[in-house]
Short mmCIF file of C-alpha atoms in Angstrom, two decimals:
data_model
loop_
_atom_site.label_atom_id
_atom_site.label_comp_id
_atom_site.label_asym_id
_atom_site.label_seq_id
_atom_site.Cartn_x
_atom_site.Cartn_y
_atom_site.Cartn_z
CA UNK A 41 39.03 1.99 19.53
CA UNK A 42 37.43 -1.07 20.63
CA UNK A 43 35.14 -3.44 19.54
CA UNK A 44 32.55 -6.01 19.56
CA UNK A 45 33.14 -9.03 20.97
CA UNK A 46 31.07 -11.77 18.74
CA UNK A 47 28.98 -11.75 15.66
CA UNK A 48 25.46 -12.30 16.08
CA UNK A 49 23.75 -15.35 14.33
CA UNK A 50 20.62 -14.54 12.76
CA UNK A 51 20.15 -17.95 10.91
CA UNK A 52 22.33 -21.07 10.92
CA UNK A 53 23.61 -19.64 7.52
CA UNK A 54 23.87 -15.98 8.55
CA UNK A 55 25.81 -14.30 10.75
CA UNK A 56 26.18 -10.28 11.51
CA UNK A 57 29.79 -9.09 12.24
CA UNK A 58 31.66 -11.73 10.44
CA UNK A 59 33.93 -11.23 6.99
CA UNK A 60 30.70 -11.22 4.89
CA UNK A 61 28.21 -8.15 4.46
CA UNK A 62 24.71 -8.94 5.08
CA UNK A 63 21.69 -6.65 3.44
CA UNK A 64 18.32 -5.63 4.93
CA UNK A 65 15.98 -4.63 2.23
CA UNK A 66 12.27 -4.50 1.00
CA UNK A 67 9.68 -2.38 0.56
CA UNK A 68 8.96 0.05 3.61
CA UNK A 69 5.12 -1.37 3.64
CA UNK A 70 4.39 -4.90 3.32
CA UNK A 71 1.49 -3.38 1.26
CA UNK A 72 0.71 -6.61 -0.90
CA UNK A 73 2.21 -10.21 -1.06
CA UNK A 74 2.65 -9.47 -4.96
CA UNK A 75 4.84 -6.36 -4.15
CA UNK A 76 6.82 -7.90 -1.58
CA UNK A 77 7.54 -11.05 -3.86
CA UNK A 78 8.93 -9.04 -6.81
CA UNK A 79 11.12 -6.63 -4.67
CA UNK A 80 12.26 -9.57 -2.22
CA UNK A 81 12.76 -12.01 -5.80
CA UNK A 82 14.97 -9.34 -7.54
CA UNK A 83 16.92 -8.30 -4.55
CA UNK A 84 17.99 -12.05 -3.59
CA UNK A 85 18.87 -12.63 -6.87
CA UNK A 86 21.33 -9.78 -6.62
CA UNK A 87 22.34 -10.57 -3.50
CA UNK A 88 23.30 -13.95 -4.52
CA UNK A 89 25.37 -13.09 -7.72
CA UNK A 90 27.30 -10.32 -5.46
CA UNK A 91 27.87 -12.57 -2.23
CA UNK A 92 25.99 -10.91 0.16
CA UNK A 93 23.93 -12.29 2.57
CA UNK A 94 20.02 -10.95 2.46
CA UNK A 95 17.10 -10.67 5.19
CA UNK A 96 14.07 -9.23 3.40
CA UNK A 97 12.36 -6.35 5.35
CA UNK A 98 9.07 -5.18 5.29
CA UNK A 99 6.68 -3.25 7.85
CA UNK A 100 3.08 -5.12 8.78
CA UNK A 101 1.82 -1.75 10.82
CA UNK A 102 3.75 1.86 10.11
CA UNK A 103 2.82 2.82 13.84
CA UNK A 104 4.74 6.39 13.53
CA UNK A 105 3.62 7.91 10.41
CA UNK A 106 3.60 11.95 10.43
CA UNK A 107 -0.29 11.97 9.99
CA UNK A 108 -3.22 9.80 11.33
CA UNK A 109 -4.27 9.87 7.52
CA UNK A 110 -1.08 7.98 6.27
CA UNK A 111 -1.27 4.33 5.20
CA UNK A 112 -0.10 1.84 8.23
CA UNK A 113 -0.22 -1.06 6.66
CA UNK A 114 -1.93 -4.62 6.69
CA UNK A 115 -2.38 -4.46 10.74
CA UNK A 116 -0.84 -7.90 11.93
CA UNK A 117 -2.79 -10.72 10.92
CA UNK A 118 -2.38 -10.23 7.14
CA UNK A 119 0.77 -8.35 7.28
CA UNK A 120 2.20 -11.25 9.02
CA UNK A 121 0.67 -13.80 6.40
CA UNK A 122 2.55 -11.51 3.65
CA UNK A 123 5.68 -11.77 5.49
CA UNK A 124 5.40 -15.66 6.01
CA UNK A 125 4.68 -16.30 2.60
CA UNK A 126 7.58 -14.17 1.40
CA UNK A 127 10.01 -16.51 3.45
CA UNK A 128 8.48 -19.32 2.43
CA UNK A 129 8.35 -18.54 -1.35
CA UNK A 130 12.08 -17.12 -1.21
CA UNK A 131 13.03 -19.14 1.63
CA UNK A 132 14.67 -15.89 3.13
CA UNK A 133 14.60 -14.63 6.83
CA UNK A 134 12.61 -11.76 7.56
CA UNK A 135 13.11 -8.93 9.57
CA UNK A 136 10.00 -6.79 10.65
CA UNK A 137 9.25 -3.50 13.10
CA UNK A 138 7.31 -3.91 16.64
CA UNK A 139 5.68 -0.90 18.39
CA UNK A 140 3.97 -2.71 21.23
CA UNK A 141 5.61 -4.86 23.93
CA UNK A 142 2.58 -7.50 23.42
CA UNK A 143 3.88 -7.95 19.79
CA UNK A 144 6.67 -9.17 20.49
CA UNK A 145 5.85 -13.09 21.39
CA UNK A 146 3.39 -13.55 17.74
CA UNK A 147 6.15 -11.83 15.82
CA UNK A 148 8.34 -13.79 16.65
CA UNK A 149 6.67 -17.08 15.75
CA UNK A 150 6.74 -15.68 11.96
CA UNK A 151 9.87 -13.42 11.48
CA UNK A 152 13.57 -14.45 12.39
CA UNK A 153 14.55 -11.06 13.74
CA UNK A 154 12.91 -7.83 15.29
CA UNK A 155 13.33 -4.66 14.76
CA UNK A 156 13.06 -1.72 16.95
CA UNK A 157 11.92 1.62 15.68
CA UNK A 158 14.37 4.47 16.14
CA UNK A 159 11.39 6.30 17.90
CA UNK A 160 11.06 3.50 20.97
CA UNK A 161 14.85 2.28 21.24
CA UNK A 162 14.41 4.14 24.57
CA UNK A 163 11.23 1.69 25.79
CA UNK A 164 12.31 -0.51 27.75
CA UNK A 165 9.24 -3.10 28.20
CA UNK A 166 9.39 -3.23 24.28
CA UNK A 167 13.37 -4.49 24.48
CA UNK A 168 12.81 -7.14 27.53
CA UNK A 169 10.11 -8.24 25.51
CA UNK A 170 11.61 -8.50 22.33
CA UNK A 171 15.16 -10.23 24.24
CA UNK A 172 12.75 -12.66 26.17
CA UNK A 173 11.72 -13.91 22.37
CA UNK A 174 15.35 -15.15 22.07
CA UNK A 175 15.09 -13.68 18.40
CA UNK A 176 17.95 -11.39 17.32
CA UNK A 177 16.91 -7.75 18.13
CA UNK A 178 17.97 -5.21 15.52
CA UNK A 179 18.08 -1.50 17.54
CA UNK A 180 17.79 1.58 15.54
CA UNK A 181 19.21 4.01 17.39
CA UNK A 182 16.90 7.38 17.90
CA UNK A 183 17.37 10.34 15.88
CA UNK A 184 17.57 12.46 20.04
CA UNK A 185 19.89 9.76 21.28
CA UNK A 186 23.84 10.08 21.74
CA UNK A 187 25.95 7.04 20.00
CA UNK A 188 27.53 6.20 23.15
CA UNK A 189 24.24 5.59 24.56
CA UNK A 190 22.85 3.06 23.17
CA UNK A 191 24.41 0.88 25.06
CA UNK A 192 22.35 0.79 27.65
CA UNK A 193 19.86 -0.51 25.00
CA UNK A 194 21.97 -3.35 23.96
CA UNK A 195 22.43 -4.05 27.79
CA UNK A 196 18.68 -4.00 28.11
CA UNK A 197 18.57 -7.11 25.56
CA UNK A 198 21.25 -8.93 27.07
CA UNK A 199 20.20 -9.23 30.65
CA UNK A 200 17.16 -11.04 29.42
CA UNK A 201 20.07 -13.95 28.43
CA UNK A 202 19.66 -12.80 24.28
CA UNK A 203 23.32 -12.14 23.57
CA UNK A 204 21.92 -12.09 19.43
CA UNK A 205 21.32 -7.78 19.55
CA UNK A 206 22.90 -5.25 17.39
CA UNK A 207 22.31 -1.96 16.04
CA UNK A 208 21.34 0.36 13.43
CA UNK A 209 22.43 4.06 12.55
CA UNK A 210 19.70 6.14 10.64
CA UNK A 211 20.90 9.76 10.87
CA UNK A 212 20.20 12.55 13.73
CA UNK A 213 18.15 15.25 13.92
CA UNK A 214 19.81 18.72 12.63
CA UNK A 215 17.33 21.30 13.21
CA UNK A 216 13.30 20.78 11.46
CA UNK A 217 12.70 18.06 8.70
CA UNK A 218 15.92 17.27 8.17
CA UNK A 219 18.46 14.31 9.28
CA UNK A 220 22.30 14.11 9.55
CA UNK A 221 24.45 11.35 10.06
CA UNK A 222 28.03 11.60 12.15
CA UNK A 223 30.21 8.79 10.89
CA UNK A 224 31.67 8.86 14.43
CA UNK A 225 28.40 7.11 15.32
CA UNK A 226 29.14 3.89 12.99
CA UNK A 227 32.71 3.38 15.15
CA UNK A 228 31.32 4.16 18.59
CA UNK A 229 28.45 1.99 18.63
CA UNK A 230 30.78 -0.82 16.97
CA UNK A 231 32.17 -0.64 20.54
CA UNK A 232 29.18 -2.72 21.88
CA UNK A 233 27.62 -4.61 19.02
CA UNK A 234 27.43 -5.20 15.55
CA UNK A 235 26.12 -1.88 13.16
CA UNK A 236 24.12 -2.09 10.35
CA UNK A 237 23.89 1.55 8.30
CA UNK A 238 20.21 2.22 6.95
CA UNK A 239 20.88 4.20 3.93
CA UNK A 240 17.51 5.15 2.80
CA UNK A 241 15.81 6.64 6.36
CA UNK A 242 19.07 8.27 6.30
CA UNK A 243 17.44 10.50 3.64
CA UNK A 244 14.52 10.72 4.99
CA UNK A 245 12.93 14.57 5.79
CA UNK A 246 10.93 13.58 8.71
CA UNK A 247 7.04 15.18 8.79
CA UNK A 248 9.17 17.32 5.62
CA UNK A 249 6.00 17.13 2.85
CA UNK A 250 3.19 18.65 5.48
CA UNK A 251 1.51 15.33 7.08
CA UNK A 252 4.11 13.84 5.52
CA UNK A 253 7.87 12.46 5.36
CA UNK A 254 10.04 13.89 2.08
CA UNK A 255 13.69 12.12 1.42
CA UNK A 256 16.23 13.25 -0.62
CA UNK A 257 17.48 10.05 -2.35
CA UNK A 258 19.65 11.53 -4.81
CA UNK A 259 22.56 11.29 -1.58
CA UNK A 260 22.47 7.89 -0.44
CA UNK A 261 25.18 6.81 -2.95
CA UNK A 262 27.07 9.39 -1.18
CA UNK A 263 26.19 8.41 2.53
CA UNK A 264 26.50 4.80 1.35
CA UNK A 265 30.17 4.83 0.69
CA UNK A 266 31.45 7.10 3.59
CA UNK A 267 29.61 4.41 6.07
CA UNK A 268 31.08 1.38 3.88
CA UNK A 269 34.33 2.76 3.93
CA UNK A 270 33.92 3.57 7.86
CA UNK A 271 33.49 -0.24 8.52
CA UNK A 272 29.89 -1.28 9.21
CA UNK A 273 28.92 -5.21 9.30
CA UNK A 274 25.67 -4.47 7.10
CA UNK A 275 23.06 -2.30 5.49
CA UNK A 276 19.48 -1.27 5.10
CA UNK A 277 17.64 -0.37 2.07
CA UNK A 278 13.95 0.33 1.39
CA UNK A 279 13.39 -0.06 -2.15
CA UNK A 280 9.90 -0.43 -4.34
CA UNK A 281 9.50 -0.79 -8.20
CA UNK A 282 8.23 2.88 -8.05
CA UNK A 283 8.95 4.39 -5.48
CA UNK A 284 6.27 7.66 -6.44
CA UNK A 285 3.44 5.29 -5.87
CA UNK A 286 4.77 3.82 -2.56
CA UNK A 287 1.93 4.10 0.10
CA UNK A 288 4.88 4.43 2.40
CA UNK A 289 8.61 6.66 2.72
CA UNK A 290 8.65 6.48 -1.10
CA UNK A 291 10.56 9.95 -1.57
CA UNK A 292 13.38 7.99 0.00
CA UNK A 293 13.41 4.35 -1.43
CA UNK A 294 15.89 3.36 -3.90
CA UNK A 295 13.95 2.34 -7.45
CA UNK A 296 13.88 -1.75 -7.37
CA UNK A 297 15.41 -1.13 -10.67
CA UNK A 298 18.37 0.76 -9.89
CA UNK A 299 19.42 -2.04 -7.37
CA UNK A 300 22.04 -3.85 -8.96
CA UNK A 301 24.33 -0.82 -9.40
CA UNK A 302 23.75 0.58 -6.04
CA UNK A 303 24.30 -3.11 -4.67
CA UNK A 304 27.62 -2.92 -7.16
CA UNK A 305 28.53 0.26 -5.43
CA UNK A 306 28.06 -0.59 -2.19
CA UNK A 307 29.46 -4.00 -1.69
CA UNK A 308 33.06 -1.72 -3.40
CA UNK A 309 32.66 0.34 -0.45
CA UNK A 310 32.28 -2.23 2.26
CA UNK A 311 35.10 -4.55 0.60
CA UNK A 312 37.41 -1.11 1.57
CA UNK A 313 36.11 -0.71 4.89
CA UNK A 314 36.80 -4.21 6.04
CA UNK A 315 40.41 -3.54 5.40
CA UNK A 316 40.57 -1.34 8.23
CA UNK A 317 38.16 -2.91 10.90
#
């Protein structure tokens, strides 16, 4: 099977689809600058003593919570301020979720790469506006949407002239409240761009707590190393340093403290699957 044709640089320093494995990770809300700091400080540390290349990632708005009730977020203004001084503090890039094609331009004056919900990978004013901000687009691809598919979503970035898109697996729907994830996925959408595996919405139990989303995060070790070992070019983690008082996904986040041996684990894992990509 075939596959991409270039890496995709995200900073002068970092680079998706090379030899080296590059983490997204944060807290799912960028619900304080205090919060953000410790999770972004411990993970970089990490990140740094293992050799892998980090982006921290945090949400300023959660635009598709289950319930109007659920926290959001910031809004922009202030979630954007958190996010700014997290890279400047860390001196990290940032990654960060847009819902609305008119968010795209001010995003990108803060964060070094945008991310597109699984929900609106599908929208296609919200990619052309997120490929016109020359920023490296990061796709999730929708829990309804076939692998092979999604490149048309890729293609919708690139005929704006931003060859810097690639893509993220999160699991597909299987049946109510519940996700599953096809490995075949990881190798078929390799076929037109760079994949990054998120782990921890991989978990998730969509609307699964009644106005809520559950998670299950006693199996990301396990879905960890079977996409590792399939060959991806990165991964996503939420994490929080407790995850039962996250105002956001906590049921699936990965406790900030239980990091370094997941990290452990999962750089293992990748180091097998580049053998055979």
């Amino acid at each position: 099977m075939k596959t991409f044709d270039k890496p995709v640089q995200i900073t002068d320093s970092i680079s998706i689809g090379t030899n080296r494995m590059v983490l997204f990770a944060g807290p799912c809300a960028a619900e304080t600058v205090e919060i953000c700091l410790t999770v972004g400080r411990h993970v970089q540390k990490l990140c740094r003593e293992l050799d892998i290349d980090y982006v921290f990632k945090a949400s300023y708005d959660k635009a598709n919570r289950t319930s109007k009730g659920s926290y959001r977020g910031k809004g922009m203004e202030e979630g954007l301020e958190i996010l700014a001084a997290v890279k400047k503090e860390l001196n990290v890039p940032v990654v960060t979720d847009i819902h609305e094609s008119d968010q795209a331009a001010p995003v990108a004056e803060v964060v070094d790469v945008l991310q597109i919900p699984a929900f609106l990978c599908r929208q296609t004013d919200l990619l052309i506006a997120a490929g016109e901000t020359g920023k490296p687009v990061k796709i999730k691809r929708g829990q309804f949407m076939a692998p092979e598919d999604m490149q048309y979503a890729v293609d919708k970035i690139r005929q704006t002239g931003n060859e810097k898109v690639f893509l993220t697996e999160r699991g597909a729907s299987f049946g109510y409240h519940n996700l599953v994830v096809d490995m075949r996925a990881l190798p078929t959408m390799r076929q037109f761009a760079p994949v990054v595996f998120d782990i921890t919405h991989s978990v998730q139990q969509p609307g699964g707590m009644g106005g809520s989303s559950g998670g299950q995060r006693q199996f990301a070790p396990f879905l960890a190393r079977a996409a590792g070992a399939a060959g991806v070019d990165g991964f996503f983690i939420e994490t929080h340093p407790n995850p039962s008082v996250a105002l956001s996904d906590g049921p699936n986040m990965i406790p900030l403290e239980e990091m370094e041996e997941f990290l452990k684990m999962l750089k293992e894992a990748w180091e097998v699957g580049k053998k055979y990509v």
